Coordinates of C-alpha atoms in Angstrom, one line a residue:
M214 CA 36.2 -26.2 -16.2
E215 CA 35.9 -27.4 -12.6
R216 CA 32.9 -29.4 -11.7
E217 CA 31.7 -26.4 -9.5
N218 CA 32.0 -24.1 -12.4
Q219 CA 30.1 -25.8 -15.2
F220 CA 27.7 -24.0 -17.6
I221 CA 24.4 -25.7 -17.4
G222 CA 21.6 -24.7 -19.8
E223 CA 20.2 -25.1 -23.3
S224 CA 18.2 -21.9 -23.9
G225 CA 19.2 -19.9 -27.0
A226 CA 19.6 -16.7 -25.0
F227 CA 22.1 -18.3 -22.6
L228 CA 24.1 -20.3 -25.3
D229 CA 24.4 -17.1 -27.4
A230 CA 26.0 -15.2 -24.4
V231 CA 28.4 -18.1 -23.7
E232 CA 29.3 -18.3 -27.5
K233 CA 29.9 -14.5 -27.5
A234 CA 32.3 -14.9 -24.5
S235 CA 34.1 -17.8 -26.2
R236 CA 34.8 -15.8 -29.3
A237 CA 36.0 -12.8 -27.4
A238 CA 38.4 -15.0 -25.2
A239 CA 41.0 -15.3 -27.9
L240 CA 41.4 -11.5 -28.4
D241 CA 43.7 -9.8 -25.9
R242 CA 41.1 -7.0 -25.2
P243 CA 39.0 -5.9 -22.2
V244 CA 35.6 -7.4 -21.9
L245 CA 32.7 -6.1 -19.9
V246 CA 30.2 -8.7 -18.4
I247 CA 26.7 -7.3 -17.6
G248 CA 24.1 -9.2 -15.8
E249 CA 21.8 -9.4 -12.6
R250 CA 23.2 -11.0 -9.5
G251 CA 23.5 -14.7 -9.7
T252 CA 23.5 -14.9 -13.4
G253 CA 27.1 -16.3 -13.7
K254 CA 29.4 -13.4 -14.4
E255 CA 32.2 -15.0 -12.5
L256 CA 31.8 -18.1 -14.7
I257 CA 32.0 -16.0 -17.9
A258 CA 35.2 -14.3 -16.6
E259 CA 36.8 -17.7 -15.9
R260 CA 35.8 -18.9 -19.3
L261 CA 37.4 -15.8 -20.9
H262 CA 40.6 -16.5 -19.1
R263 CA 40.8 -20.3 -19.6
L264 CA 40.1 -20.0 -23.4
S265 CA 42.6 -17.2 -23.9
M266 CA 46.4 -17.3 -24.6
R267 CA 46.8 -16.3 -20.9
W268 CA 45.3 -19.6 -19.6
D269 CA 48.4 -20.7 -17.8
G270 CA 48.8 -17.2 -16.2
P271 CA 47.1 -16.0 -13.0
L272 CA 43.4 -15.2 -12.7
V273 CA 43.1 -12.6 -10.0
T274 CA 39.7 -11.5 -8.7
L275 CA 38.7 -8.3 -6.9
N276 CA 35.3 -7.5 -5.7
C277 CA 35.3 -3.7 -5.8
A278 CA 32.2 -3.4 -3.7
A279 CA 33.8 -5.4 -0.8
M280 CA 36.7 -2.9 -0.3
P281 CA 36.4 0.4 1.5
E282 CA 36.8 3.4 -0.8
T283 CA 40.0 4.4 1.2
L284 CA 41.7 1.1 0.4
I285 CA 40.6 0.2 -3.0
E286 CA 43.4 2.0 -4.7
A287 CA 46.0 0.4 -2.5
E288 CA 44.5 -3.0 -3.1
L289 CA 44.5 -2.5 -6.9
F290 CA 47.9 -0.8 -7.3
G291 CA 49.9 -1.8 -4.1
H292 CA 51.7 0.6 -1.9
E293 CA 55.1 1.4 -0.5
A294 CA 56.0 1.2 3.3
G295 CA 55.0 4.4 5.0
A296 CA 52.6 5.6 2.2
F297 CA 49.8 5.9 4.8
T298 CA 49.0 5.0 8.4
G299 CA 49.3 1.2 8.8
A300 CA 51.4 0.7 5.7
T301 CA 54.4 -0.9 7.6
K302 CA 55.8 -2.7 4.5
N303 CA 55.7 -2.8 0.7
R304 CA 52.4 -4.3 -0.6
V305 CA 51.9 -5.8 -4.0
G306 CA 48.6 -4.9 -5.6
R307 CA 46.3 -7.0 -7.7
F308 CA 47.6 -5.6 -10.9
E309 CA 51.1 -6.8 -10.1
E310 CA 49.7 -10.2 -9.0
A311 CA 47.8 -10.6 -12.3
D312 CA 50.9 -9.7 -14.4
G313 CA 50.9 -12.1 -17.4
G314 CA 47.2 -13.1 -16.8
T315 CA 43.8 -11.8 -16.2
L316 CA 42.4 -9.4 -13.6
F317 CA 38.6 -9.8 -13.0
L318 CA 37.1 -6.7 -11.4
D319 CA 33.6 -7.5 -10.0
E320 CA 31.1 -4.8 -9.2
L321 CA 33.0 -2.3 -11.3
G322 CA 30.4 0.4 -10.9
T323 CA 31.2 1.0 -7.2
L324 CA 34.8 2.2 -8.0
S325 CA 35.6 5.7 -6.7
S326 CA 36.4 8.4 -9.2
A327 CA 40.1 8.4 -8.1
A328 CA 40.3 4.8 -8.6
Q329 CA 38.7 5.0 -12.0
E330 CA 41.2 7.6 -13.0
R331 CA 44.2 5.3 -12.0
L332 CA 42.5 2.3 -13.7
L333 CA 42.2 4.3 -16.9
R334 CA 45.9 5.0 -17.0
A335 CA 46.6 1.3 -16.3
V336 CA 44.4 0.1 -19.1
E337 CA 45.5 2.9 -21.5
Y338 CA 49.3 2.7 -21.1
G339 CA 49.9 -0.6 -19.2
E340 CA 51.5 1.2 -16.3
I341 CA 50.7 1.4 -12.6
T342 CA 52.3 3.3 -9.8
R343 CA 52.2 2.1 -6.2
I344 CA 50.7 4.5 -3.7
G345 CA 53.7 6.4 -2.1
S346 CA 55.9 5.7 -5.1
S347 CA 56.9 8.0 -8.0
R348 CA 58.3 5.2 -10.1
P349 CA 55.7 3.7 -12.6
Q350 CA 56.1 0.1 -13.6
R351 CA 54.9 -1.9 -16.7
V352 CA 52.3 -4.6 -16.2
D353 CA 50.8 -7.1 -18.8
V354 CA 47.2 -7.5 -17.6
R355 CA 44.0 -8.2 -19.4
I356 CA 41.0 -6.7 -17.8
V357 CA 37.6 -8.5 -17.5
A358 CA 35.1 -6.4 -15.6
A359 CA 31.5 -7.1 -14.4
T360 CA 28.6 -5.2 -13.0
N361 CA 24.9 -5.2 -12.7
A362 CA 24.8 -1.3 -12.9
D363 CA 23.8 0.7 -15.9
L364 CA 27.2 2.1 -16.7
P365 CA 26.2 4.1 -19.8
K366 CA 23.6 5.9 -17.7
M367 CA 26.0 6.5 -14.8
A368 CA 28.5 7.9 -17.5
D369 CA 25.8 10.2 -18.7
E370 CA 25.2 11.4 -15.1
G371 CA 28.9 12.0 -14.4
K372 CA 29.1 9.0 -11.9
F373 CA 31.4 6.9 -14.1
R374 CA 34.2 8.0 -16.4
A375 CA 33.0 7.8 -20.0
D376 CA 36.6 7.4 -21.3
L377 CA 37.2 4.4 -19.0
L378 CA 33.8 2.9 -20.1
D379 CA 35.0 3.3 -23.7
R380 CA 38.2 1.5 -23.0
L381 CA 36.7 -1.4 -21.1
S382 CA 33.8 -2.2 -23.4
F383 CA 35.6 -3.6 -26.5
E384 CA 33.3 -6.4 -26.1
V385 CA 30.1 -6.5 -23.9
V386 CA 28.6 -9.9 -22.8
T387 CA 25.2 -9.5 -21.4
L388 CA 23.9 -12.5 -19.5
P389 CA 20.1 -13.2 -19.6
P390 CA 18.2 -13.5 -16.3
L391 CA 17.1 -17.0 -15.5
R392 CA 13.4 -16.0 -15.9
Y393 CA 14.1 -15.5 -19.6
R394 CA 16.1 -18.6 -20.2
E395 CA 13.3 -20.8 -21.6
G396 CA 13.5 -24.4 -20.6
D397 CA 16.6 -24.0 -18.4
I398 CA 14.9 -23.9 -15.0
P399 CA 14.0 -27.7 -15.0
V400 CA 17.4 -28.6 -16.4
L401 CA 19.2 -26.6 -13.7
A402 CA 16.9 -27.9 -10.9
D403 CA 17.5 -31.5 -11.9
Y404 CA 21.3 -30.9 -12.0
F405 CA 21.4 -29.3 -8.6
G406 CA 18.8 -31.9 -7.2
R407 CA 20.9 -34.8 -8.3
R408 CA 24.1 -33.4 -6.9
M409 CA 22.4 -32.7 -3.5
A410 CA 20.9 -36.2 -3.5
A411 CA 24.3 -37.7 -4.1
E412 CA 25.8 -35.6 -1.3
L413 CA 23.0 -37.0 1.0
E414 CA 23.7 -40.5 -0.3
W415 CA 20.3 -41.2 -1.6
E416 CA 19.8 -44.5 -3.2
Q417 CA 18.0 -43.0 -6.1
W418 CA 17.0 -39.5 -7.5
P419 CA 13.2 -39.4 -7.6
G420 CA 12.9 -36.0 -9.4
F421 CA 10.3 -33.3 -8.6
G422 CA 6.6 -33.6 -8.3
Q423 CA 4.2 -31.6 -10.4
L424 CA 3.3 -29.1 -7.7
A425 CA 7.0 -28.4 -7.1
S426 CA 7.7 -28.2 -10.8
E427 CA 4.9 -25.7 -11.4
A428 CA 6.0 -23.6 -8.4
L429 CA 9.6 -23.5 -9.8
G430 CA 8.2 -22.3 -13.1
R431 CA 6.1 -19.6 -11.6
H432 CA 8.8 -18.1 -9.5
Q433 CA 10.5 -15.0 -10.9
W434 CA 14.0 -15.8 -9.5
P435 CA 15.3 -12.4 -8.5
G436 CA 18.6 -14.2 -7.4
N437 CA 18.8 -16.1 -10.7
V438 CA 20.9 -19.3 -10.8
R439 CA 22.5 -18.7 -7.3
E440 CA 19.0 -18.5 -5.8
L441 CA 17.7 -21.6 -7.8
R442 CA 20.7 -23.6 -6.4
N443 CA 19.9 -22.6 -2.8
V444 CA 16.2 -23.4 -3.2
I445 CA 16.8 -26.8 -4.9
E446 CA 19.4 -27.9 -2.4
R447 CA 17.2 -26.9 0.5
A448 CA 14.2 -28.7 -0.9
V449 CA 16.1 -32.0 -1.4
Y450 CA 17.7 -31.7 2.0
Q451 CA 14.3 -31.2 3.7
W452 CA 12.6 -34.0 1.8
S453 CA 12.9 -37.2 3.9
D454 CA 11.6 -39.8 1.4
F455 CA 13.7 -40.4 -1.7
T456 CA 11.2 -42.9 -3.0
R457 CA 8.8 -40.1 -3.7
P458 CA 9.3 -37.0 -6.1
V459 CA 10.3 -33.9 -4.1
D460 CA 7.2 -31.8 -3.9
H461 CA 7.9 -29.3 -1.2
I462 CA 9.6 -26.0 -2.3
V463 CA 10.5 -23.3 0.2
F464 CA 11.5 -20.1 -1.6
D465 CA 11.9 -17.9 1.4
P466 CA 13.6 -19.6 4.3
F467 CA 12.8 -16.8 6.6
E468 CA 9.0 -17.2 6.1
S469 CA 7.5 -18.6 9.4
P470 CA 4.2 -18.1 11.3
W471 CA 6.5 -17.3 14.3
K472 CA 8.6 -14.7 12.6
P473 CA 9.1 -11.8 15.0
R474 CA 7.1 -8.7 14.3
E475 CA 8.4 -5.2 14.6
M476 CA 7.4 -3.7 17.9
P477 CA 5.2 -0.5 17.4
S478 CA 7.0 2.7 18.4
R479 CA 6.3 4.2 21.8
Q480 CA 4.6 7.1 20.1
S481 CA 2.2 4.9 18.2
R482 CA 1.4 2.8 21.3
T483 CA 0.6 6.0 23.1
A484 CA -1.7 7.2 20.3
E485 CA -3.5 3.9 20.3
L486 CA -4.1 4.0 24.0
E487 CA -5.3 7.6 23.8
S488 CA -7.7 7.0 20.9
P489 CA -11.4 7.4 21.8
P490 CA -13.1 4.0 22.6
E491 CA -16.0 4.7 20.3
K492 CA -13.6 5.0 17.3
A493 CA -11.9 1.7 18.2
E494 CA -15.3 0.0 18.5
S495 CA -16.5 1.3 15.2
A496 CA -13.3 0.2 13.5
Q497 CA -13.7 -3.3 14.9
S498 CA -17.4 -3.5 13.9
A499 CA -16.9 -2.2 10.3
P500 CA -18.6 -4.5 8.0
S501 CA -16.4 -6.5 5.4
A502 CA -17.1 -6.4 1.7
E503 CA -19.6 -9.1 0.7
P504 CA -18.9 -11.2 -2.4
E505 CA -21.3 -10.9 -5.2
Y506 CA -23.9 -13.8 -4.9
S507 CA -26.6 -12.4 -7.3
A508 CA -24.7 -13.6 -10.4
V509 CA -24.6 -17.3 -9.3
D510 CA -26.8 -19.4 -11.6
D511 CA -25.3 -22.8 -10.8
M512 CA -25.0 -23.6 -7.1
K513 CA -22.9 -26.7 -7.4
E514 CA -20.5 -25.1 -9.9
A515 CA -20.0 -22.0 -7.8
V516 CA -19.3 -24.1 -4.7
E517 CA -16.8 -26.2 -6.6
A518 CA -15.0 -23.2 -8.0
Y519 CA -14.9 -21.5 -4.5
E520 CA -13.5 -24.7 -3.0
K521 CA -10.9 -25.0 -5.7
R522 CA -9.7 -21.3 -5.0
I523 CA -9.5 -22.0 -1.3
L524 CA -7.2 -25.1 -2.0
E525 CA -5.0 -23.2 -4.4
A526 CA -4.6 -20.3 -2.0
A527 CA -3.9 -22.6 1.0
L528 CA -1.3 -24.6 -1.1
A529 CA 0.5 -21.5 -2.0
K530 CA 0.5 -20.2 1.5
S531 CA 2.0 -23.5 2.7
R532 CA 4.6 -23.4 0.0
Y533 CA 2.9 -26.5 -1.6
N534 CA 3.5 -28.7 1.5
Q535 CA 0.5 -30.8 1.5
R536 CA 0.7 -31.8 5.2
Q537 CA 0.9 -28.2 6.2
T538 CA -2.0 -27.3 3.9
A539 CA -4.1 -30.2 5.5
K540 CA -3.4 -28.8 9.0
A541 CA -4.2 -25.3 8.0
L542 CA -7.5 -26.3 6.6
N543 CA -8.3 -28.6 9.5
L544 CA -8.4 -31.6 7.2
T545 CA -6.8 -35.0 7.4
Y546 CA -4.0 -35.6 4.9
D547 CA -6.2 -38.2 3.0
Q548 CA -9.1 -35.7 3.0
L549 CA -6.9 -33.1 1.5
R550 CA -5.5 -35.4 -1.1
H551 CA -9.0 -36.5 -2.1
S552 CA -9.9 -32.9 -2.6
L553 CA -6.9 -32.1 -4.6
K554 CA -7.6 -35.0 -6.8
R555 CA -11.2 -34.0 -7.3
H556 CA -10.1 -30.6 -8.4
D557 CA -7.3 -31.9 -10.6
L558 CA -4.6 -30.1 -8.4
L559 CA -2.5 -33.2 -8.1
G560 CA -1.5 -33.3 -11.7

C-alpha cells in the first residue's frame, strides 16, 4: 500500500472488516462495500484489487454521483462517433479501460435505472455495448461497488434493481463508523499529527494535551476518518509552539463571531416595523426564568459548582482555546489557568 493509503486502527470492529475484505480479495466475485462517508471505502476497494489475482491489472474508479445522468452510461460503456450530440469520435468507456482488472463504482446508489439495466447485463454476461453501436464486446472486469445508501431498502421501494443488488452482493463489507471504533481515535490522531508535524518541520512531536484529547473523544465524527484527518492537521498547523502539547481543536472551521448572518426578508422587516410599540416593549421587558436558589444548603459548594459550569461552558464555546476563553471571561491568562487548576479542569 502507498503511504497515503495505509490502514490505521486496532479496534476489533475495524480489523474484522479489513480481514473480511482480505478474504474476499482472492475470489473473482463482486464485492459491495458499505459505509458512511469518510470511513475508507476507497481503501477497501484498493485492498480488494491489490490482494487479488488482478493486482497487476488496471484499477479504474468512477464516482457515479459525480457524473450527470445523461452521461453516466457513455462514461461506463463508451460510445461511437455520432452517437449523440458532441460525440465527435469513438470513446472507450470505463469497462474497457478496466479490462483484465477491477472497476470500482463509488456512490452506486445514484445510478439511473437505465444504467443499472446495462450494468446488470455487463455483470451477468461479461458483455458491454458502446452507445451507438450494435456490436457487443466481451470484457473481463471484476466489480467492486461502494455506497452509503440503504440499497436493500431502495430495492424494496423500486429505486434500485433487486436483481442487480443480488449480483453485486456476493460479499458485503460494512465499515464501522469512527465513533464505534473503540480506541482508534487517539491512534489516528497521533498518526495524522506526527505526519503534519513532520511536514511543518517541527523538531519534535509534543502530542495532544488533555483538553484536546477529551474533546476528540467527545466528538461524534460525522465525517469519520476524513474529518478527523482535517481536524488534526488544522490543529497542528495552527499550534505555534511545538514544545507544548497541542491543546486547541477547531472542529468547525466556519465557526466565527463574525460569521455573516442571513439578512431578514423584506416581508419580515416590514412586519417588524409595523408591530405595535407596546408589544415590542413588553417582549423586551419579559422576565427571564430565575434559577432555583431555595434548595441551596451550602453557599460555598454552590458557588464553586456554578463557577465550574461557567468555565466548562466557556471552554467549549472557545473550542478549548484557553487564551480565547480568558478573553471571553474578562480574565487574564494566569487567572484562568489558576481557576482551571482549582476546579481540576487542566487534567
